[in-house]
């Protein structure tokens, strides 16, 4: 793929012997894409995101597995690239919770996004320049959180904290954002706002976004492409609109209940046709699973 931002090739991971959290995963995400990663709990979403960001190392005996981000090696053959630090600065990571330091103000939390590119001593002393603070304010404005800049992070709702975490990734100048279930613990309105902010920075800043989600309705609404995991394997990679409740039932069996959410978010009826022509000039790979 031209201008691939995330390249995962033949990655396997067993935390415990004989049980694969990731089972020979391969995946490529191009610059500017917004891709949903879906799957029931335990399917490997967090593990995959941790492998892409270089927080977890793949199995060594898995052969020649490799993760590359922005053209550089994150890990290969079960070893994290020792020179990964500068690359990490270009990768934003957002977790389900614990994204902010609760006793610090929102502005301070967001301005720490510059830490990857300023001298360590200045960061340690918390000496940020006026320009850096302005940059943080501007990022907060873009996620519609500037009016809370002086407030302690702990006083804000989960959705507001997630938006601030996205602002920090903007200050970081992340070129790719990996978000691991950023809306899992949010009410629908807060979830919608977080997804809209992700979609906006994807569109306006051309930041590549990979977001894991529990519920398919959000993938269908915000992400043109979905990669579906089951038991550590990719079982579907194609247009999100193909993920109708019936198709999900095919892919996941009874587990599909966990993924389907039929509220007002559901896309209109026109998207219920299947099969759908691939939108990205690539074949839809729906790997038939041996269920049972
Ligand atoms: P998801 O994020 O889709 O819920 P995970 O990636 O967290 O799935 O988990 C995939 C599998 O790996 C599960 O079987 C889970 O129990 C296992 N697993 C994840 N993290 C660890 C860990 N640190 N130690 C042992 N097993 C783990
Ligand atoms: Mg998870």
CSV table of N, CA and C in Angstrom, one decimal, residues 122-226:
chain,number,residue,atom,x,y,z
A,122,UNK,N,13.8,20.6,31.0
A,122,UNK,CA,12.7,21.6,31.0
A,122,UNK,C,11.4,21.0,31.3
A,123,UNK,N,11.2,19.8,30.7
A,123,UNK,CA,10.0,19.0,31.0
A,123,UNK,C,9.9,18.6,32.5
A,124,UNK,N,11.0,18.2,33.0
A,124,UNK,CA,11.1,17.7,34.4
A,124,UNK,C,10.7,18.9,35.4
A,125,UNK,N,11.2,20.1,35.0
A,125,UNK,CA,10.9,21.2,35.9
A,125,UNK,C,9.5,21.8,35.6
A,126,UNK,N,8.8,21.3,34.6
A,126,UNK,CA,7.6,21.9,34.2
A,126,UNK,C,7.7,23.3,33.7
A,127,UNK,N,8.8,23.6,33.0
A,127,UNK,CA,9.0,24.9,32.5
A,127,UNK,C,8.6,24.9,31.0
A,128,UNK,N,7.3,25.3,30.8
A,128,UNK,CA,6.8,25.3,29.4
A,128,UNK,C,6.8,26.8,29.0
A,129,UNK,N,7.1,27.0,27.7
A,129,UNK,CA,7.2,28.4,27.2
A,129,UNK,C,5.7,28.9,27.0
A,130,UNK,N,5.7,30.2,26.8
A,130,UNK,CA,4.4,30.8,26.5
A,130,UNK,C,3.8,30.2,25.2
A,131,UNK,N,4.7,30.0,24.2
A,131,UNK,CA,4.2,29.5,22.9
A,131,UNK,C,3.6,28.1,23.1
A,132,UNK,N,4.3,27.3,24.0
A,132,UNK,CA,3.8,25.9,24.2
A,132,UNK,C,2.4,25.9,24.9
A,133,UNK,N,2.3,26.9,25.8
A,133,UNK,CA,1.0,27.0,26.5
A,133,UNK,C,-0.1,27.4,25.5
A,134,UNK,N,0.3,28.4,24.6
A,134,UNK,CA,-0.7,28.8,23.6
A,134,UNK,C,-1.1,27.6,22.7
A,135,UNK,N,-0.1,26.8,22.3
A,135,UNK,CA,-0.3,25.7,21.5
A,135,UNK,C,-1.4,24.7,22.2
A,136,UNK,N,-1.2,24.5,23.5
A,136,UNK,CA,-2.1,23.7,24.3
A,136,UNK,C,-3.5,24.3,24.3
A,137,UNK,N,-3.6,25.6,24.5
A,137,UNK,CA,-4.9,26.3,24.5
A,137,UNK,C,-5.6,26.1,23.2
A,138,UNK,N,-4.8,26.3,22.1
A,138,UNK,CA,-5.4,26.1,20.8
A,138,UNK,C,-5.9,24.7,20.6
A,139,UNK,N,-5.1,23.7,21.0
A,139,UNK,CA,-5.6,22.3,20.9
A,139,UNK,C,-6.9,22.1,21.8
A,140,UNK,N,-6.9,22.7,22.9
A,140,UNK,CA,-8.1,22.6,23.8
A,140,UNK,C,-9.3,23.2,23.1
A,141,UNK,N,-9.0,24.3,22.4
A,141,UNK,CA,-10.1,25.0,21.7
A,141,UNK,C,-10.7,24.1,20.6
A,142,UNK,N,-9.8,23.3,20.0
A,142,UNK,CA,-10.2,22.5,18.9
A,142,UNK,C,-11.1,21.3,19.3
A,143,UNK,N,-10.9,20.9,20.6
A,143,UNK,CA,-11.8,19.8,21.1
A,143,UNK,C,-12.9,20.4,21.9
A,144,UNK,N,-13.0,21.7,21.8
A,144,UNK,CA,-14.1,22.4,22.6
A,144,UNK,C,-14.0,22.3,24.1
A,145,UNK,N,-12.7,22.4,24.6
A,145,UNK,CA,-12.5,22.2,26.0
A,145,UNK,C,-11.7,23.4,26.6
A,146,UNK,N,-11.5,24.5,25.8
A,146,UNK,CA,-10.7,25.6,26.3
A,146,UNK,C,-11.2,26.3,27.5
A,147,UNK,N,-12.5,26.2,27.7
A,147,UNK,CA,-13.1,27.0,28.8
A,147,UNK,C,-12.8,26.2,30.1
A,148,UNK,N,-12.3,25.0,30.0
A,148,UNK,CA,-11.9,24.3,31.3
A,148,UNK,C,-10.4,24.2,31.5
A,149,UNK,N,-9.7,25.0,30.8
A,149,UNK,CA,-8.2,24.9,30.8
A,149,UNK,C,-7.6,24.9,32.2
A,150,UNK,N,-8.2,25.7,33.1
A,150,UNK,CA,-7.6,25.9,34.4
A,150,UNK,C,-8.1,24.9,35.4
A,151,UNK,N,-9.1,24.1,35.0
A,151,UNK,CA,-9.7,23.1,36.0
A,151,UNK,C,-8.8,21.9,36.2
A,152,UNK,N,-8.8,21.3,37.4
A,152,UNK,CA,-8.1,20.0,37.6
A,152,UNK,C,-8.8,19.0,36.8
A,153,UNK,N,-8.0,18.1,36.2
A,153,UNK,CA,-8.5,17.0,35.3
A,153,UNK,C,-9.6,16.2,36.1
A,154,UNK,N,-9.4,16.0,37.4
A,154,UNK,CA,-10.3,15.1,38.2
A,154,UNK,C,-11.7,15.7,38.3
A,155,UNK,N,-11.8,17.0,38.0
A,155,UNK,CA,-13.2,17.5,38.1
A,155,UNK,C,-14.0,17.4,36.8
A,156,UNK,N,-13.4,16.8,35.8
A,156,UNK,CA,-14.1,16.7,34.5
A,156,UNK,C,-14.6,15.4,34.3
A,157,UNK,N,-15.6,15.3,33.4
A,157,UNK,CA,-16.3,14.0,33.1
A,157,UNK,C,-15.3,13.2,32.3
A,158,UNK,N,-15.7,11.9,32.2
A,158,UNK,CA,-14.8,11.0,31.4
A,158,UNK,C,-14.7,11.4,29.9
A,159,UNK,N,-15.8,11.9,29.3
A,159,UNK,CA,-15.8,12.3,27.9
A,159,UNK,C,-15.0,13.5,27.7
A,160,UNK,N,-15.1,14.5,28.7
A,160,UNK,CA,-14.2,15.7,28.6
A,160,UNK,C,-12.8,15.3,28.8
A,161,UNK,N,-12.4,14.4,29.6
A,161,UNK,CA,-11.0,14.0,29.8
A,161,UNK,C,-10.5,13.3,28.5
A,162,UNK,N,-11.4,12.6,27.8
A,162,UNK,CA,-10.9,11.9,26.6
A,162,UNK,C,-10.7,13.0,25.5
A,163,UNK,N,-11.5,14.0,25.5
A,163,UNK,CA,-11.3,15.1,24.5
A,163,UNK,C,-10.0,15.8,24.8
A,164,UNK,N,-9.7,16.0,26.1
A,164,UNK,CA,-8.4,16.6,26.4
A,164,UNK,C,-7.2,15.7,26.1
A,165,UNK,N,-7.4,14.4,26.2
A,165,UNK,CA,-6.4,13.5,25.8
A,165,UNK,C,-6.1,13.6,24.3
A,166,UNK,N,-7.1,13.8,23.6
A,166,UNK,CA,-7.0,14.0,22.1
A,166,UNK,C,-6.2,15.3,21.9
A,167,UNK,N,-6.6,16.3,22.6
A,167,UNK,CA,-5.9,17.6,22.5
A,167,UNK,C,-4.4,17.5,22.8
A,168,UNK,N,-4.1,16.6,23.8
A,168,UNK,CA,-2.6,16.4,24.1
A,168,UNK,C,-1.9,15.7,22.9
A,169,UNK,N,-2.6,14.8,22.3
A,169,UNK,CA,-2.0,14.2,21.1
A,169,UNK,C,-1.8,15.2,20.0
A,170,UNK,N,-2.7,16.2,19.9
A,170,UNK,CA,-2.5,17.2,18.9
A,170,UNK,C,-1.2,18.1,19.2
A,171,UNK,N,-1.1,18.4,20.5
A,171,UNK,CA,0.1,19.1,20.9
A,171,UNK,C,1.4,18.3,20.7
A,172,UNK,N,1.2,17.0,20.9
A,172,UNK,CA,2.3,16.1,20.6
A,172,UNK,C,2.7,16.1,19.2
A,173,UNK,N,1.8,16.5,18.3
A,173,UNK,CA,1.9,16.4,16.9
A,173,UNK,C,2.0,15.0,16.4
A,174,UNK,N,1.1,14.2,17.1
A,174,UNK,CA,1.1,12.8,16.7
A,174,UNK,C,0.6,12.7,15.2
A,175,UNK,N,1.2,11.8,14.5
A,175,UNK,CA,0.8,11.6,13.1
A,175,UNK,C,-0.2,10.4,13.0
A,176,UNK,N,-0.1,9.6,14.0
A,176,UNK,CA,-1.1,8.5,14.0
A,176,UNK,C,-1.6,8.4,15.5
A,177,UNK,N,-2.9,8.1,15.6
A,177,UNK,CA,-3.5,8.1,16.9
A,177,UNK,C,-4.1,6.7,17.1
A,178,UNK,N,-3.7,6.0,18.1
A,178,UNK,CA,-4.2,4.7,18.5
A,178,UNK,C,-5.1,4.8,19.7
A,179,UNK,N,-6.4,4.6,19.6
A,179,UNK,CA,-7.3,4.8,20.7
A,179,UNK,C,-7.9,3.5,21.1
A,180,UNK,N,-7.6,3.1,22.3
A,180,UNK,CA,-8.1,1.8,22.8
A,180,UNK,C,-9.4,1.9,23.5
A,181,UNK,N,-10.5,1.6,22.9
A,181,UNK,CA,-11.9,1.8,23.5
A,181,UNK,C,-12.0,3.1,24.2
A,182,UNK,N,-11.8,4.2,23.5
A,182,UNK,CA,-11.9,5.5,24.2
A,182,UNK,C,-13.3,5.9,24.7
A,183,UNK,N,-14.3,5.2,24.2
A,183,UNK,CA,-15.7,5.6,24.5
A,183,UNK,C,-16.4,4.5,25.3
A,184,UNK,N,-15.6,3.5,25.7
A,184,UNK,CA,-16.3,2.3,26.4
A,184,UNK,C,-17.0,2.6,27.6
A,185,UNK,N,-16.5,3.6,28.4
A,185,UNK,CA,-17.2,3.9,29.7
A,185,UNK,C,-18.0,5.2,29.6
A,186,UNK,N,-18.3,5.6,28.4
A,186,UNK,CA,-19.0,6.9,28.3
A,186,UNK,C,-20.5,6.8,28.0
A,187,UNK,N,-21.3,7.8,28.4
A,187,UNK,CA,-22.7,7.8,28.0
A,187,UNK,C,-22.7,8.1,26.5
A,188,UNK,N,-23.9,7.8,25.8
A,188,UNK,CA,-23.9,7.9,24.3
A,188,UNK,C,-23.6,9.3,23.8
A,189,UNK,N,-24.0,10.4,24.5
A,189,UNK,CA,-23.8,11.7,24.0
A,189,UNK,C,-22.3,12.1,24.1
A,190,UNK,N,-21.7,11.7,25.3
A,190,UNK,CA,-20.2,11.9,25.4
A,190,UNK,C,-19.4,11.1,24.4
A,191,UNK,N,-19.9,9.9,24.2
A,191,UNK,CA,-19.2,9.0,23.2
A,191,UNK,C,-19.3,9.6,21.8
A,192,UNK,N,-20.4,10.1,21.5
A,192,UNK,CA,-20.6,10.8,20.2
A,192,UNK,C,-19.6,11.9,20.0
A,193,UNK,N,-19.5,12.8,21.0
A,193,UNK,CA,-18.6,13.9,20.9
A,193,UNK,C,-17.2,13.5,20.8
A,194,UNK,N,-16.8,12.5,21.5
A,194,UNK,CA,-15.4,12.0,21.4
A,194,UNK,C,-15.1,11.4,20.0
A,195,UNK,N,-16.1,10.7,19.5
A,195,UNK,CA,-15.9,10.1,18.1
A,195,UNK,C,-15.9,11.3,17.1
A,196,UNK,N,-16.7,12.3,17.3
A,196,UNK,CA,-16.7,13.4,16.4
A,196,UNK,C,-15.3,14.2,16.4
A,197,UNK,N,-14.8,14.3,17.6
A,197,UNK,CA,-13.4,14.9,17.6
A,197,UNK,C,-12.4,14.1,16.9
A,198,UNK,N,-12.5,12.8,17.1
A,198,UNK,CA,-11.5,11.9,16.4
A,198,UNK,C,-11.7,12.0,14.9
A,199,UNK,N,-12.9,12.0,14.5
A,199,UNK,CA,-13.2,12.1,13.0
A,199,UNK,C,-12.7,13.5,12.5
A,200,UNK,N,-12.9,14.5,13.3
A,200,UNK,CA,-12.4,15.9,12.9
A,200,UNK,C,-10.9,16.0,12.7
A,201,UNK,N,-10.2,15.5,13.7
A,201,UNK,CA,-8.7,15.6,13.5
A,201,UNK,C,-8.2,14.7,12.4
A,202,UNK,N,-8.9,13.6,12.2
A,202,UNK,CA,-8.6,12.7,11.1
A,202,UNK,C,-8.8,13.5,9.8
A,203,UNK,N,-9.9,14.2,9.7
A,203,UNK,CA,-10.3,14.9,8.4
A,203,UNK,C,-9.4,16.1,8.2
A,204,UNK,N,-9.3,16.9,9.3
A,204,UNK,CA,-8.7,18.2,9.1
A,204,UNK,C,-7.2,18.2,9.2
A,205,UNK,N,-6.6,17.3,10.0
A,205,UNK,CA,-5.2,17.2,10.2
A,205,UNK,C,-4.6,16.0,9.5
A,206,UNK,N,-5.4,15.2,8.9
A,206,UNK,CA,-4.9,14.0,8.2
A,206,UNK,C,-4.2,13.1,9.1
A,207,UNK,N,-4.6,13.1,10.4
A,207,UNK,CA,-4.0,12.1,11.3
A,207,UNK,C,-4.7,10.8,11.1
A,208,UNK,N,-3.9,9.8,11.0
A,208,UNK,CA,-4.4,8.4,10.8
A,208,UNK,C,-4.9,7.9,12.2
A,209,UNK,N,-6.1,7.4,12.2
A,209,UNK,CA,-6.7,7.0,13.4
A,209,UNK,C,-7.1,5.5,13.4
A,210,UNK,N,-6.6,4.8,14.4
A,210,UNK,CA,-7.1,3.4,14.6
A,210,UNK,C,-7.8,3.4,16.0
A,211,UNK,N,-9.0,3.1,16.0
A,211,UNK,CA,-9.8,3.2,17.2
A,211,UNK,C,-10.5,1.8,17.5
A,212,UNK,N,-10.3,1.3,18.6
A,212,UNK,CA,-11.0,0.0,19.0
A,212,UNK,C,-12.3,0.4,19.6
A,213,UNK,N,-13.3,-0.4,19.3
A,213,UNK,CA,-14.6,-0.1,19.7
A,213,UNK,C,-15.3,-1.4,20.1
A,214,UNK,N,-16.2,-1.3,21.0
A,214,UNK,CA,-17.0,-2.5,21.4
A,214,UNK,C,-18.2,-2.6,20.5
A,215,UNK,N,-18.7,-1.4,20.1
A,215,UNK,CA,-20.0,-1.4,19.5
A,215,UNK,C,-19.9,-1.0,18.0
A,216,UNK,N,-20.5,-1.8,17.2
A,216,UNK,CA,-20.3,-1.6,15.8
A,216,UNK,C,-21.0,-0.4,15.3
A,217,UNK,N,-22.1,0.1,15.9
A,217,UNK,CA,-22.8,1.2,15.4
A,217,UNK,C,-21.8,2.4,15.3
A,218,UNK,N,-20.9,2.6,16.2
A,218,UNK,CA,-20.0,3.7,16.1
A,218,UNK,C,-19.0,3.5,15.0
A,219,UNK,N,-18.6,2.3,14.8
A,219,UNK,CA,-17.7,2.0,13.6
A,219,UNK,C,-18.4,2.4,12.3
A,220,UNK,N,-19.6,2.0,12.2
A,220,UNK,CA,-20.4,2.2,11.0
A,220,UNK,C,-20.6,3.7,10.8
A,221,UNK,N,-20.8,4.4,11.9
A,221,UNK,CA,-21.1,5.9,11.7
A,221,UNK,C,-19.8,6.7,11.4
A,222,UNK,N,-18.7,6.3,12.0
A,222,UNK,CA,-17.5,7.2,12.0
A,222,UNK,C,-16.3,6.7,11.2
A,223,UNK,N,-16.3,5.4,11.0
A,223,UNK,CA,-15.0,4.8,10.4
A,223,UNK,C,-15.4,4.1,9.0
A,224,UNK,N,-14.8,4.6,7.9
A,224,UNK,CA,-15.1,4.0,6.7
A,224,UNK,C,-14.7,2.5,6.6
A,225,UNK,N,-13.7,2.1,7.4
A,225,UNK,CA,-13.2,0.8,7.3
A,225,UNK,C,-13.2,0.1,8.7
A,226,UNK,N,-13.5,-1.1,8.8
A,226,UNK,CA,-13.4,-1.8,10.0
A,226,UNK,C,-12.6,-3.1,9.9
